[in-house]
PDB file of C-alpha atoms in Angstrom:
ATOM      1  CA  UNK A  16     -22.826 350.538 141.965  1.00 41.00           C
ATOM      2  CA  UNK A  17     -21.947 353.588 144.297  1.00 44.00           C
ATOM      3  CA  UNK A  18     -24.307 354.736 146.872  1.00 45.00           C
ATOM      4  CA  UNK A  19     -25.545 358.235 146.382  1.00 44.00           C
ATOM      5  CA  UNK A  20     -25.663 360.146 149.758  1.00 47.00           C
ATOM      6  CA  UNK A  21     -29.351 360.916 150.842  1.00 47.00           C
ATOM      7  CA  UNK A  22     -30.466 364.146 149.505  1.00 49.00           C
ATOM      8  CA  UNK A  23     -30.254 367.107 151.942  1.00 51.00           C
ATOM      9  CA  UNK A  24     -33.136 369.599 152.286  1.00 51.00           C
ATOM     10  CA  UNK A  25     -30.838 372.201 150.660  1.00 56.00           C
ATOM     11  CA  UNK A  26     -30.009 370.132 147.568  1.00 71.00           C
ATOM     12  CA  UNK A  27     -32.448 370.942 144.851  1.00 84.00           C
ATOM     13  CA  UNK A  28     -33.762 368.514 142.312  1.00 84.00           C
ATOM     14  CA  UNK A  29     -31.363 369.416 139.403  1.00 86.00           C
ATOM     15  CA  UNK A  30     -28.370 369.222 141.577  1.00 90.00           C
ATOM     16  CA  UNK A  31     -29.562 365.821 143.004  1.00 90.00           C
ATOM     17  CA  UNK A  32     -30.121 364.749 139.282  1.00 90.00           C
ATOM     18  CA  UNK A  33     -26.683 366.173 138.115  1.00 92.00           C
ATOM     19  CA  UNK A  34     -24.841 364.321 140.979  1.00 93.00           C
ATOM     20  CA  UNK A  35     -26.672 361.009 140.506  1.00 93.00           C
ATOM     21  CA  UNK A  36     -25.876 361.045 136.750  1.00 91.00           C
ATOM     22  CA  UNK A  37     -22.373 361.886 137.303  1.00 93.00           C
ATOM     23  CA  UNK A  38     -21.957 359.164 139.905  1.00 94.00           C
ATOM     24  CA  UNK A  39     -23.809 356.590 137.957  1.00 93.00           C
ATOM     25  CA  UNK A  40     -22.791 357.521 134.495  1.00 92.00           C
ATOM     26  CA  UNK A  41     -20.271 354.637 134.012  1.00 91.00           C
ATOM     27  CA  UNK A  42     -22.813 352.082 135.435  1.00 91.00           C
ATOM     28  CA  UNK A  43     -25.569 353.152 133.024  1.00 90.00           C
ATOM     29  CA  UNK A  44     -23.240 353.022 130.006  1.00 90.00           C
ATOM     30  CA  UNK A  45     -21.767 349.675 130.918  1.00 88.00           C
ATOM     31  CA  UNK A  46     -25.358 348.301 131.431  1.00 86.00           C
ATOM     32  CA  UNK A  47     -26.363 349.481 127.831  1.00 87.00           C
ATOM     33  CA  UNK A  48     -23.153 347.989 126.333  1.00 85.00           C
ATOM     34  CA  UNK A  49     -23.879 344.801 128.016  1.00 83.00           C
ATOM     35  CA  UNK A  50     -27.254 344.893 126.174  1.00 82.00           C
ATOM     36  CA  UNK A  51     -25.991 345.357 122.799  1.00 80.00           C
ATOM     37  CA  UNK A  52     -25.689 349.074 122.254  1.00 77.00           C
ATOM     38  CA  UNK A  53     -22.765 350.332 120.047  1.00 77.00           C
ATOM     39  CA  UNK A  54     -19.895 352.493 121.476  1.00 75.00           C
ATOM     40  CA  UNK A  55     -21.188 356.125 121.469  1.00 77.00           C
ATOM     41  CA  UNK A  56     -24.814 355.374 121.447  1.00 84.00           C
ATOM     42  CA  UNK A  57     -25.011 354.692 125.188  1.00 87.00           C
ATOM     43  CA  UNK A  58     -23.796 358.231 125.881  1.00 87.00           C
ATOM     44  CA  UNK A  59     -26.717 359.497 123.698  1.00 89.00           C
ATOM     45  CA  UNK A  60     -29.005 357.349 125.537  1.00 90.00           C
ATOM     46  CA  UNK A  61     -27.917 358.540 128.937  1.00 91.00           C
ATOM     47  CA  UNK A  62     -28.177 362.051 127.795  1.00 91.00           C
ATOM     48  CA  UNK A  63     -31.843 361.381 126.467  1.00 89.00           C
ATOM     49  CA  UNK A  64     -32.508 359.924 130.034  1.00 90.00           C
ATOM     50  CA  UNK A  65     -31.098 362.969 131.684  1.00 92.00           C
ATOM     51  CA  UNK A  66     -33.308 365.293 129.653  1.00 90.00           C
ATOM     52  CA  UNK A  67     -36.403 363.210 130.473  1.00 90.00           C
ATOM     53  CA  UNK A  68     -35.714 363.047 134.025  1.00 91.00           C
ATOM     54  CA  UNK A  69     -34.829 366.827 134.245  1.00 89.00           C
ATOM     55  CA  UNK A  70     -38.362 367.546 133.082  1.00 88.00           C
ATOM     56  CA  UNK A  71     -39.717 365.565 136.034  1.00 86.00           C
ATOM     57  CA  UNK A  72     -38.723 367.289 139.051  1.00 83.00           C
ATOM     58  CA  UNK A  73     -38.395 365.163 142.236  1.00 85.00           C
ATOM     59  CA  UNK A  74     -38.311 362.038 140.401  1.00 86.00           C
ATOM     60  CA  UNK A  75     -35.136 360.752 142.365  1.00 88.00           C
ATOM     61  CA  UNK A  76     -36.318 361.825 145.693  1.00 86.00           C
ATOM     62  CA  UNK A  77     -37.158 358.853 148.047  1.00 83.00           C
ATOM     63  CA  UNK A  78     -35.626 356.282 145.761  1.00 85.00           C
ATOM     64  CA  UNK A  79     -33.895 353.672 147.875  1.00 86.00           C
ATOM     65  CA  UNK A  80     -31.291 352.882 145.081  1.00 90.00           C
ATOM     66  CA  UNK A  81     -30.732 355.779 142.742  1.00 91.00           C
ATOM     67  CA  UNK A  82     -28.157 353.892 140.849  1.00 90.00           C
ATOM     68  CA  UNK A  83     -30.411 350.842 140.097  1.00 90.00           C
ATOM     69  CA  UNK A  84     -33.213 353.353 139.172  1.00 91.00           C
ATOM     70  CA  UNK A  85     -30.988 355.044 136.591  1.00 92.00           C
ATOM     71  CA  UNK A  86     -29.667 351.850 135.145  1.00 89.00           C
ATOM     72  CA  UNK A  87     -33.076 350.434 134.748  1.00 90.00           C
ATOM     73  CA  UNK A  88     -34.428 353.783 133.130  1.00 90.00           C
ATOM     74  CA  UNK A  89     -31.409 353.693 130.785  1.00 90.00           C
ATOM     75  CA  UNK A  90     -31.881 350.264 129.747  1.00 89.00           C
ATOM     76  CA  UNK A  91     -35.709 350.825 129.246  1.00 89.00           C
ATOM     77  CA  UNK A  92     -34.828 353.835 127.077  1.00 88.00           C
ATOM     78  CA  UNK A  93     -32.444 351.700 125.197  1.00 86.00           C
ATOM     79  CA  UNK A  94     -34.971 349.226 124.495  1.00 86.00           C
ATOM     80  CA  UNK A  95     -37.174 351.865 123.151  1.00 85.00           C
ATOM     81  CA  UNK A  96     -34.506 353.135 120.809  1.00 84.00           C
ATOM     82  CA  UNK A  97     -33.883 349.687 119.482  1.00 81.00           C
ATOM     83  CA  UNK A  98     -37.562 349.088 118.956  1.00 81.00           C
ATOM     84  CA  UNK A  99     -37.923 352.549 117.060  1.00 81.00           C
ATOM     85  CA  UNK A 100     -34.979 351.907 114.994  1.00 79.00           C
ATOM     86  CA  UNK A 101     -36.198 348.460 113.952  1.00 76.00           C
ATOM     87  CA  UNK A 102     -39.659 350.080 113.048  1.00 75.00           C
ATOM     88  CA  UNK A 103     -38.039 352.944 111.182  1.00 74.00           C
ATOM     89  CA  UNK A 104     -35.858 350.409 109.101  1.00 74.00           C
ATOM     90  CA  UNK A 105     -38.942 348.492 108.110  1.00 71.00           C
ATOM     91  CA  UNK A 106     -40.920 351.779 107.416  1.00 70.00           C
ATOM     92  CA  UNK A 107     -38.254 353.177 105.177  1.00 71.00           C
ATOM     93  CA  UNK A 108     -36.781 349.917 103.591  1.00 68.00           C
ATOM     94  CA  UNK A 109     -38.351 350.325 100.073  1.00 65.00           C
ATOM     95  CA  UNK A 110     -38.322 353.001  97.528  1.00 63.00           C
ATOM     96  CA  UNK A 111     -41.117 355.078  96.339  1.00 62.00           C
ATOM     97  CA  UNK A 112     -41.247 353.173  93.140  1.00 60.00           C
ATOM     98  CA  UNK A 113     -41.713 349.979  95.064  1.00 60.00           C
ATOM     99  CA  UNK A 114     -44.439 351.497  97.188  1.00 55.00           C
ATOM    100  CA  UNK A 115     -46.281 352.765  94.141  1.00 57.00           C
ATOM    101  CA  UNK A 116     -45.801 349.270  92.273  1.00 56.00           C
ATOM    102  CA  UNK A 117     -47.403 347.455  95.291  1.00 52.00           C
ATOM    103  CA  UNK A 118     -50.330 349.890  95.249  1.00 46.00           C
ATOM    104  CA  UNK A 119     -51.090 349.482  91.481  1.00 49.00           C
ATOM    105  CA  UNK A 120     -51.991 345.948  92.032  1.00 50.00           C
ATOM    106  CA  UNK A 121     -54.498 346.898  94.793  1.00 49.00           C
ATOM    107  CA  UNK A 122     -57.665 348.727  94.485  1.00 56.00           C
ATOM    108  CA  UNK A 123     -57.917 352.499  93.978  1.00 62.00           C
ATOM    109  CA  UNK A 124     -58.499 353.196  97.712  1.00 63.00           C
ATOM    110  CA  UNK A 125     -55.233 351.552  98.563  1.00 64.00           C
ATOM    111  CA  UNK A 126     -53.586 353.474  95.836  1.00 64.00           C
ATOM    112  CA  UNK A 127     -54.971 356.734  97.192  1.00 68.00           C
ATOM    113  CA  UNK A 128     -53.722 355.900 100.629  1.00 71.00           C
ATOM    114  CA  UNK A 129     -50.150 355.282  99.266  1.00 76.00           C
ATOM    115  CA  UNK A 130     -50.173 358.517  97.383  1.00 80.00           C
ATOM    116  CA  UNK A 131     -51.415 360.436 100.551  1.00 83.00           C
ATOM    117  CA  UNK A 132     -48.677 358.902 102.611  1.00 83.00           C
ATOM    118  CA  UNK A 133     -46.156 359.745 100.069  1.00 87.00           C
ATOM    119  CA  UNK A 134     -47.400 363.292  99.983  1.00 88.00           C
ATOM    120  CA  UNK A 135     -46.999 363.389 103.707  1.00 88.00           C
ATOM    121  CA  UNK A 136     -43.410 362.070 103.551  1.00 88.00           C
ATOM    122  CA  UNK A 137     -42.518 364.509 100.958  1.00 90.00           C
ATOM    123  CA  UNK A 138     -43.835 367.318 103.054  1.00 91.00           C
ATOM    124  CA  UNK A 139     -42.117 365.982 106.161  1.00 91.00           C
ATOM    125  CA  UNK A 140     -38.863 365.811 104.407  1.00 92.00           C
ATOM    126  CA  UNK A 141     -39.395 369.387 102.952  1.00 93.00           C
ATOM    127  CA  UNK A 142     -39.937 370.698 106.584  1.00 93.00           C
ATOM    128  CA  UNK A 143     -36.544 369.276 107.901  1.00 93.00           C
ATOM    129  CA  UNK A 144     -33.750 371.876 108.508  1.00 93.00           C
ATOM    130  CA  UNK A 145     -31.257 372.115 105.588  1.00 92.00           C
ATOM    131  CA  UNK A 146     -28.325 369.913 106.599  1.00 93.00           C
ATOM    132  CA  UNK A 147     -30.728 367.428 108.122  1.00 94.00           C
ATOM    133  CA  UNK A 148     -32.847 367.134 104.992  1.00 94.00           C
ATOM    134  CA  UNK A 149     -29.701 366.904 102.994  1.00 95.00           C
ATOM    135  CA  UNK A 150     -28.222 363.950 105.071  1.00 94.00           C
ATOM    136  CA  UNK A 151     -31.588 362.270 104.716  1.00 93.00           C
ATOM    137  CA  UNK A 152     -31.946 362.483 101.071  1.00 92.00           C
ATOM    138  CA  UNK A 153     -28.321 361.352 100.566  1.00 93.00           C
ATOM    139  CA  UNK A 154     -28.776 358.499 102.624  1.00 93.00           C
ATOM    140  CA  UNK A 155     -32.364 357.268 101.772  1.00 88.00           C
ATOM    141  CA  UNK A 156     -32.595 358.341  98.143  1.00 87.00           C
ATOM    142  CA  UNK A 157     -28.966 358.307  96.862  1.00 89.00           C
ATOM    143  CA  UNK A 158     -27.897 355.357  99.218  1.00 90.00           C
ATOM    144  CA  UNK A 159     -24.903 357.000 100.623  1.00 91.00           C
ATOM    145  CA  UNK A 160     -23.417 355.672 103.889  1.00 92.00           C
ATOM    146  CA  UNK A 161     -23.175 357.940 106.927  1.00 92.00           C
ATOM    147  CA  UNK A 162     -19.253 358.045 106.355  1.00 92.00           C
ATOM    148  CA  UNK A 163     -19.718 359.217 102.776  1.00 94.00           C
ATOM    149  CA  UNK A 164     -22.243 361.772 103.899  1.00 93.00           C
ATOM    150  CA  UNK A 165     -19.742 362.867 106.644  1.00 93.00           C
ATOM    151  CA  UNK A 166     -17.368 363.728 103.792  1.00 94.00           C
ATOM    152  CA  UNK A 167     -19.723 365.023 101.463  1.00 93.00           C
ATOM    153  CA  UNK A 168     -21.351 367.604 103.981  1.00 93.00           C
ATOM    154  CA  UNK A 169     -18.067 368.265 106.073  1.00 94.00           C
ATOM    155  CA  UNK A 170     -19.890 367.386 109.367  1.00 93.00           C
ATOM    156  CA  UNK A 171     -18.960 364.656 112.008  1.00 93.00           C
ATOM    157  CA  UNK A 172     -20.210 361.250 111.949  1.00 91.00           C
ATOM    158  CA  UNK A 173     -22.071 361.769 115.170  1.00 92.00           C
ATOM    159  CA  UNK A 174     -23.908 364.861 113.470  1.00 93.00           C
ATOM    160  CA  UNK A 175     -24.881 362.783 110.465  1.00 93.00           C
ATOM    161  CA  UNK A 176     -26.168 360.175 112.857  1.00 92.00           C
ATOM    162  CA  UNK A 177     -28.179 362.661 114.721  1.00 93.00           C
ATOM    163  CA  UNK A 178     -29.415 364.336 111.409  1.00 93.00           C
ATOM    164  CA  UNK A 179     -30.575 360.827 110.257  1.00 92.00           C
ATOM    165  CA  UNK A 180     -32.447 359.940 113.504  1.00 92.00           C
ATOM    166  CA  UNK A 181     -33.918 363.204 113.681  1.00 92.00           C
ATOM    167  CA  UNK A 182     -35.126 362.929 110.115  1.00 92.00           C
ATOM    168  CA  UNK A 183     -36.535 359.458 110.531  1.00 89.00           C
ATOM    169  CA  UNK A 184     -38.258 360.457 113.839  1.00 89.00           C
ATOM    170  CA  UNK A 185     -39.879 363.592 112.084  1.00 90.00           C
ATOM    171  CA  UNK A 186     -41.004 361.484 109.126  1.00 88.00           C
ATOM    172  CA  UNK A 187     -42.306 358.728 111.452  1.00 86.00           C
ATOM    173  CA  UNK A 188     -44.327 361.446 113.673  1.00 86.00           C
ATOM    174  CA  UNK A 189     -45.819 362.849 110.729  1.00 87.00           C
ATOM    175  CA  UNK A 190     -46.954 359.323 109.438  1.00 83.00           C
ATOM    176  CA  UNK A 191     -48.436 358.620 112.765  1.00 84.00           C
ATOM    177  CA  UNK A 192     -50.326 361.933 112.957  1.00 84.00           C
ATOM    178  CA  UNK A 193     -51.623 361.175 109.403  1.00 79.00           C
ATOM    179  CA  UNK A 194     -52.878 357.662 110.592  1.00 74.00           C
ATOM    180  CA  UNK A 195     -54.931 359.184 113.434  1.00 67.00           C
TER     181      UNK A 195
END
């Protein structure tokens, strides 16, 4: 890893962050690749890390090894992403009919809870922006692959992936709010 010059008094926090990300970008993406992230996703993780750190001025000041800090932060963010993806996959693994079928074998209170959750999910899906909602519906309800959605909507594969992540995160957030 390359060393980052000690920050000068004239260098503001955003410039320090920009230089650190540029200098250690390759190290961060390599660390993420070694931990099993697919090509392309590590760039998204580093971008998300940049946005998180940009919201915390002064976070890099006083760090003895900025490169090690950034790599560890990227790895942690990647772990969080893996966990969230696994949770979302389990959360959205069944169909609405399966959810209702399970509930009919339980008591009335459980059925009401499932119906309320489905209502929250339907509302969350309706709240999504148009293309995001369409990509989500095509994927989750019609079973299309991201490549098929790319062809159908005429947008890039990367954009389809972003729409699906955004939709899943939005639905998950709404369900978590409901559970509170």
